[in-house]
Coordinates of C-alpha atoms in Angstrom, one line a residue:
X2 CA 60.7 131.9 64.2
X3 CA 64.0 133.8 63.7
X4 CA 64.0 134.5 67.5
X5 CA 63.5 131.1 68.4
X6 CA 66.3 129.8 66.0
X7 CA 68.5 132.4 67.6
X8 CA 67.6 131.4 71.0
X9 CA 68.0 127.7 70.4
X10 CA 71.3 128.3 68.7
X11 CA 72.5 130.2 71.6
X12 CA 71.6 127.7 74.2
X13 CA 73.4 125.0 72.3
X14 CA 76.5 127.1 71.8
X15 CA 76.4 127.8 75.7
X16 CA 75.9 124.2 76.4
X17 CA 78.8 123.3 74.1
X18 CA 81.3 125.9 75.6
X19 CA 80.3 124.5 79.1
X20 CA 81.2 121.0 78.2
X21 CA 84.3 121.9 76.6
X22 CA 85.6 124.0 79.5
X23 CA 84.1 121.6 82.2
X24 CA 87.7 120.7 83.7
X25 CA 88.2 124.2 84.3
X26 CA 85.3 124.5 86.8
X27 CA 85.6 123.7 90.5
X28 CA 84.5 120.3 91.5
X29 CA 81.5 121.8 92.9
X30 CA 80.4 123.6 89.7
X31 CA 81.3 120.7 87.6
X32 CA 79.1 118.5 89.8
X33 CA 76.1 121.0 89.1
X34 CA 76.8 120.7 85.4
X35 CA 76.9 116.8 85.7
X36 CA 73.8 116.5 83.2
X37 CA 75.7 118.5 80.6
X38 CA 78.5 115.9 80.6
X39 CA 75.9 113.0 80.4
X40 CA 74.4 114.8 77.3
X41 CA 77.8 115.3 75.5
X42 CA 77.1 113.0 72.6
X43 CA 73.7 114.7 71.8
X44 CA 75.4 117.9 72.2
X45 CA 78.2 117.2 69.7
X46 CA 75.5 115.5 67.3
X47 CA 73.5 118.7 67.4
X48 CA 76.5 120.9 66.6
X49 CA 77.3 118.6 63.6
X50 CA 74.0 118.8 62.2
X51 CA 73.7 122.5 62.5
X52 CA 77.0 122.9 61.0
X53 CA 76.2 120.8 58.0
X54 CA 72.9 122.8 57.5
X55 CA 74.6 126.1 57.8
X56 CA 77.5 125.1 55.4
X57 CA 75.1 123.8 52.8
X58 CA 73.0 126.9 53.1
X59 CA 76.3 129.1 52.8
X60 CA 75.6 130.8 55.9
X61 CA 78.4 132.7 57.6
X62 CA 77.5 131.1 61.1
X63 CA 79.0 127.7 60.0
X64 CA 82.4 128.8 61.1
X65 CA 81.1 129.1 64.6
X66 CA 79.9 125.6 64.7
X67 CA 83.0 124.5 63.2
X68 CA 85.1 125.9 66.0
X69 CA 82.5 124.3 68.4
X70 CA 83.0 121.0 66.9
X71 CA 86.8 121.2 66.8
X72 CA 86.7 122.2 70.6
X73 CA 84.5 119.3 71.3
X74 CA 86.1 116.5 69.2
X75 CA 88.5 115.5 71.9
X76 CA 85.5 114.8 74.3
X77 CA 83.8 112.8 71.5
X78 CA 86.9 110.9 70.7
X79 CA 86.9 109.6 74.3
X80 CA 84.2 107.1 73.2
X81 CA 85.9 105.5 70.3
X82 CA 89.0 103.2 70.2
X83 CA 91.8 103.7 67.5
X84 CA 92.1 100.4 65.9
X85 CA 94.7 101.2 63.2
X86 CA 97.7 102.6 65.4
X87 CA 100.7 100.5 64.7
X88 CA 102.0 98.7 67.7
X89 CA 105.7 97.4 67.9
X90 CA 106.1 93.9 68.8
X91 CA 108.1 93.3 71.9
X92 CA 109.2 90.0 73.7
X93 CA 106.7 88.4 76.0
X94 CA 109.3 88.7 78.8
X95 CA 109.2 92.4 78.5
X96 CA 105.3 92.7 78.6
X97 CA 103.0 93.7 81.5
X98 CA 99.9 91.9 81.4
X99 CA 97.4 93.6 83.8
X100 CA 93.9 92.5 84.6
X101 CA 91.6 95.1 86.4
X102 CA 88.2 94.3 87.7
X103 CA 85.4 95.4 90.0
X104 CA 84.5 91.9 91.4
X105 CA 81.4 93.1 93.0
X106 CA 82.4 91.3 96.1
X107 CA 82.6 87.9 94.2
X108 CA 78.6 87.7 95.1
X109 CA 80.0 86.7 98.5
X110 CA 80.2 83.2 97.2
X111 CA 83.2 81.0 97.2
X112 CA 82.3 79.2 94.0
X113 CA 82.0 82.6 92.2
X114 CA 85.4 83.5 93.6
X115 CA 86.9 80.2 92.4
X116 CA 85.6 80.3 89.0
X117 CA 86.5 84.2 88.5
X118 CA 90.0 83.8 90.0
X119 CA 90.5 80.6 87.6
X120 CA 89.5 82.8 84.6
X121 CA 91.9 85.6 85.4
X122 CA 94.8 83.1 86.4
X123 CA 94.9 81.4 83.0
X124 CA 95.6 84.7 81.3
X125 CA 98.8 84.8 83.5
X126 CA 98.8 88.5 84.2
X127 CA 101.7 90.0 86.1
X128 CA 99.3 92.2 88.1
X129 CA 95.6 91.9 89.2
X130 CA 93.9 94.9 90.6
X131 CA 90.5 94.5 92.4
X132 CA 87.9 96.6 93.4
X133 CA 84.9 95.9 95.7
X134 CA 86.9 93.1 97.5
X135 CA 84.2 92.1 100.2
X136 CA 84.7 92.7 103.9
X137 CA 86.7 89.9 105.3
X138 CA 83.7 89.1 107.8
X139 CA 81.7 88.5 104.5
X140 CA 84.4 86.5 102.5
X141 CA 87.8 86.2 104.3
X142 CA 90.8 87.8 102.9
X143 CA 92.7 84.4 103.3
X144 CA 90.1 82.7 101.0
X145 CA 90.4 85.3 98.4
X146 CA 94.3 85.2 98.6
X147 CA 94.3 81.4 98.4
X148 CA 92.3 81.7 95.1
X149 CA 95.5 83.6 93.6
X150 CA 98.4 81.3 94.7
X151 CA 100.8 82.4 91.9
X152 CA 101.4 85.9 93.2
X153 CA 104.0 86.3 95.9
X154 CA 103.1 90.0 96.7
X155 CA 99.7 91.3 97.4
X156 CA 98.5 94.3 99.3
X157 CA 95.0 95.3 100.4
X158 CA 93.6 98.4 102.4
X159 CA 94.0 98.2 106.0
X160 CA 90.8 99.8 107.0
X161 CA 87.8 97.9 105.8
X162 CA 84.5 99.9 105.0
X163 CA 81.4 97.7 103.8
X164 CA 82.5 95.9 100.8
X165 CA 84.2 98.8 98.8
X166 CA 87.7 97.4 99.6
X167 CA 90.7 97.0 97.3
X168 CA 93.3 94.5 96.5
X169 CA 96.5 94.2 94.3
X170 CA 98.3 91.0 93.4
X171 CA 101.7 91.2 91.8
X172 CA 104.4 88.8 90.6
X173 CA 106.9 91.5 91.3
X174 CA 108.0 93.3 94.4
X175 CA 105.9 96.0 95.8
X176 CA 107.2 98.8 97.8
X177 CA 106.2 102.2 99.2
X178 CA 102.5 101.3 99.6
X179 CA 100.1 104.1 100.5
X180 CA 96.2 104.3 101.3
X181 CA 94.1 107.1 100.4
X182 CA 90.7 107.2 102.2
X183 CA 88.4 109.7 100.6
X184 CA 86.5 112.1 103.2
X185 CA 82.9 111.5 103.7
X186 CA 83.1 108.4 101.6
X187 CA 83.6 104.4 101.6
X188 CA 85.7 104.9 98.6
X189 CA 89.3 104.8 98.5
X190 CA 92.7 104.0 96.6
X191 CA 95.8 102.1 96.8
X192 CA 99.2 103.3 95.6
X193 CA 102.3 101.3 95.3
X194 CA 105.8 101.3 93.4
X195 CA 106.5 98.1 91.5
X196 CA 109.8 97.1 90.4
X197 CA 109.6 95.0 87.3
X198 CA 112.5 93.8 85.0
X199 CA 114.9 96.8 86.1
X200 CA 112.2 99.4 85.9
X201 CA 109.9 101.0 88.3
X202 CA 106.7 102.3 88.0
X203 CA 103.7 103.6 90.3
X204 CA 100.4 101.8 90.4
X205 CA 97.1 103.3 91.5
X206 CA 94.3 101.2 92.1
X207 CA 91.2 103.3 92.6
X208 CA 87.4 103.0 93.3
X209 CA 85.7 106.5 93.2
X210 CA 82.4 107.7 94.5
X211 CA 79.3 105.7 93.3
X212 CA 76.2 107.3 92.0
X213 CA 74.4 105.7 94.9
X214 CA 70.9 106.1 93.8
X215 CA 68.0 104.4 95.5
X216 CA 65.3 103.2 92.9
X217 CA 62.7 103.5 95.3
X218 CA 63.3 107.2 95.9
X219 CA 61.6 110.0 94.0
X220 CA 63.0 111.3 90.8
X221 CA 64.0 114.7 92.6
X222 CA 66.0 112.6 95.3
X223 CA 67.6 110.8 92.6
X224 CA 68.8 113.8 90.8
X225 CA 69.8 115.5 94.1
X226 CA 71.9 112.1 94.8
X227 CA 73.4 112.3 91.4
X228 CA 74.6 115.9 91.8
X229 CA 76.0 115.4 95.4
X230 CA 77.9 112.4 94.6
X231 CA 79.3 113.8 91.6
X232 CA 80.6 116.6 93.5
X233 CA 82.2 114.2 96.0
X234 CA 83.6 112.1 93.1
X235 CA 85.1 115.2 91.3
X236 CA 86.9 116.0 94.6
X237 CA 88.1 112.6 94.7
X238 CA 89.5 113.0 91.1
X239 CA 91.3 116.3 92.1
X240 CA 93.2 114.3 95.0
X241 CA 94.0 111.6 92.6
X242 CA 95.2 113.9 89.8
X243 CA 97.6 115.6 92.4
X244 CA 98.9 112.2 93.4
X245 CA 99.6 111.3 89.7
X246 CA 101.3 114.7 89.2
X247 CA 103.8 114.0 92.2
X248 CA 104.9 110.6 91.0
X249 CA 108.7 110.4 90.2
X250 CA 107.9 107.3 88.1
X251 CA 105.6 106.4 85.2
X252 CA 102.3 105.5 86.4
X253 CA 99.3 102.9 85.8
X254 CA 96.0 104.1 87.0
X255 CA 93.2 101.6 86.8
X256 CA 89.8 101.1 88.4
X257 CA 86.3 102.1 88.7
X258 CA 85.9 105.7 88.1
X259 CA 82.0 105.6 88.2
X260 CA 81.9 108.3 85.4
X261 CA 81.9 108.5 81.7
X262 CA 84.6 109.9 79.3
X263 CA 83.0 113.2 78.8
X264 CA 82.9 113.8 82.8
X265 CA 85.2 116.1 84.8
X266 CA 86.5 113.1 86.6
X267 CA 87.8 111.3 83.4
X268 CA 89.2 114.4 81.8
X269 CA 91.0 115.6 85.2
X270 CA 92.5 112.1 85.8
X271 CA 93.5 111.3 82.2
X272 CA 95.2 114.6 81.4
X273 CA 98.8 113.7 80.1
X274 CA 98.1 109.9 80.4
X275 CA 97.2 107.3 77.6
X276 CA 93.8 105.7 77.7
X277 CA 94.3 102.1 76.9
X278 CA 90.9 101.5 75.7
X279 CA 91.5 104.2 73.1
X280 CA 95.0 103.2 72.2
X281 CA 94.3 99.6 71.8
X282 CA 90.6 98.8 72.3
X283 CA 88.7 96.2 70.4
X284 CA 85.1 97.3 70.8
X285 CA 83.0 100.5 71.4
X286 CA 80.8 98.9 74.0
X287 CA 81.0 99.9 77.6
X288 CA 82.5 98.2 80.8
X289 CA 79.1 98.4 82.9
X290 CA 77.1 95.2 82.0
X291 CA 74.0 96.7 82.9
X292 CA 71.8 99.3 81.4
X293 CA 72.3 98.1 77.9
X294 CA 76.2 97.6 78.0
X295 CA 76.8 101.1 77.0
X296 CA 78.6 103.0 80.0
X297 CA 82.3 103.0 80.1
X298 CA 83.1 103.7 83.8
X299 CA 86.1 101.4 84.2
X300 CA 89.4 102.5 83.0
X301 CA 93.1 101.7 82.6
X302 CA 95.3 104.8 82.2
X303 CA 99.1 105.1 81.6
X304 CA 101.9 107.3 81.3
X305 CA 103.4 107.9 77.7
X306 CA 106.4 106.0 78.6
X307 CA 104.2 102.9 78.1
X308 CA 103.2 101.3 74.7
X309 CA 99.9 99.7 74.7
X310 CA 99.9 96.6 72.9
X311 CA 96.4 95.4 73.7
X312 CA 93.0 96.3 75.8
X313 CA 90.0 94.2 76.0
X314 CA 86.9 94.5 78.0
X315 CA 85.7 90.9 78.7
X316 CA 82.1 90.1 79.7
X317 CA 81.6 87.7 82.6
X318 CA 78.7 86.3 84.8
X319 CA 80.3 87.0 88.1
X320 CA 79.9 90.8 88.4
X321 CA 78.0 93.8 87.0
X322 CA 81.3 95.1 85.6
X323 CA 83.5 93.7 82.7
X324 CA 87.1 92.6 83.3
X325 CA 89.8 94.9 81.9
X326 CA 92.6 92.9 80.2
X327 CA 95.6 95.0 79.2
X328 CA 99.1 94.4 77.7
X329 CA 101.7 97.1 78.3
X330 CA 105.4 97.6 77.4
X331 CA 107.6 99.9 79.4
X332 CA 110.3 101.1 77.3
X333 CA 113.6 100.9 79.2
X334 CA 114.9 104.1 77.5
X335 CA 112.0 106.3 79.1

């Protein structure tokens, strides 16, 4: 029994250390460890239970589990928004309202497009970022653009691959537009500098590698696909993180990351950025409307120069993703 306890304790400690240092690994190694990041919450809960038991029994090993808990607490905190943070009130004219949404191709239906676009326009956001804009042969870009008539500036990716395309609508001038097409993938990102009220910030609208599992395939094939696509997604995260680091302006990064807060992807990209969900979220639920409404895989991140005043995940019947509604304020002193 003693050997079993030591062995199980050692395995748990090893898993926790791998989870903590996951962003330090290469994208390939981190992809091989994807199931550790997916098990982050059970691992942290197990550490907490063992810590409590050892502390109650006055066992000297409680300090080890306390250190593991402290090391993993930033990972666990990525799942829970901080409602109690004070937000400075700012005039509406200085606020940036942003909607980010994986539209799932508007179901390739003009009526769905019209209803979804109306629900967004009534919020009067300054910027709308869309992922999974449908291929123009399936739902013409002119038709989509006409559904958002209040935005004089709009950009899309020039090379269309399937329906994993992007679009940005803006009320403010857009410049320095760049496109990134990830290797061996239909996924991509758009970068643009936006001039708003005398301030410039850099916007990244991104859609990273999907899990791409086929429900009709065997379990072994599904696991292999998850691992391969995790590696590909991790490499994309590295490219995005480098682009963020090179920005001379404050940044906003939004889109569908297709990964959870404990992942290599999220932790690599969000380093030195604020997660708007954590800063001002109003729910603990996820952004993906299937699988029990639990997974948070869509994000809006921003530089510390921004004050996050509001963040909401809004359910809708037009896509498998919730809409991200965010209100930011860019301090002119920054």
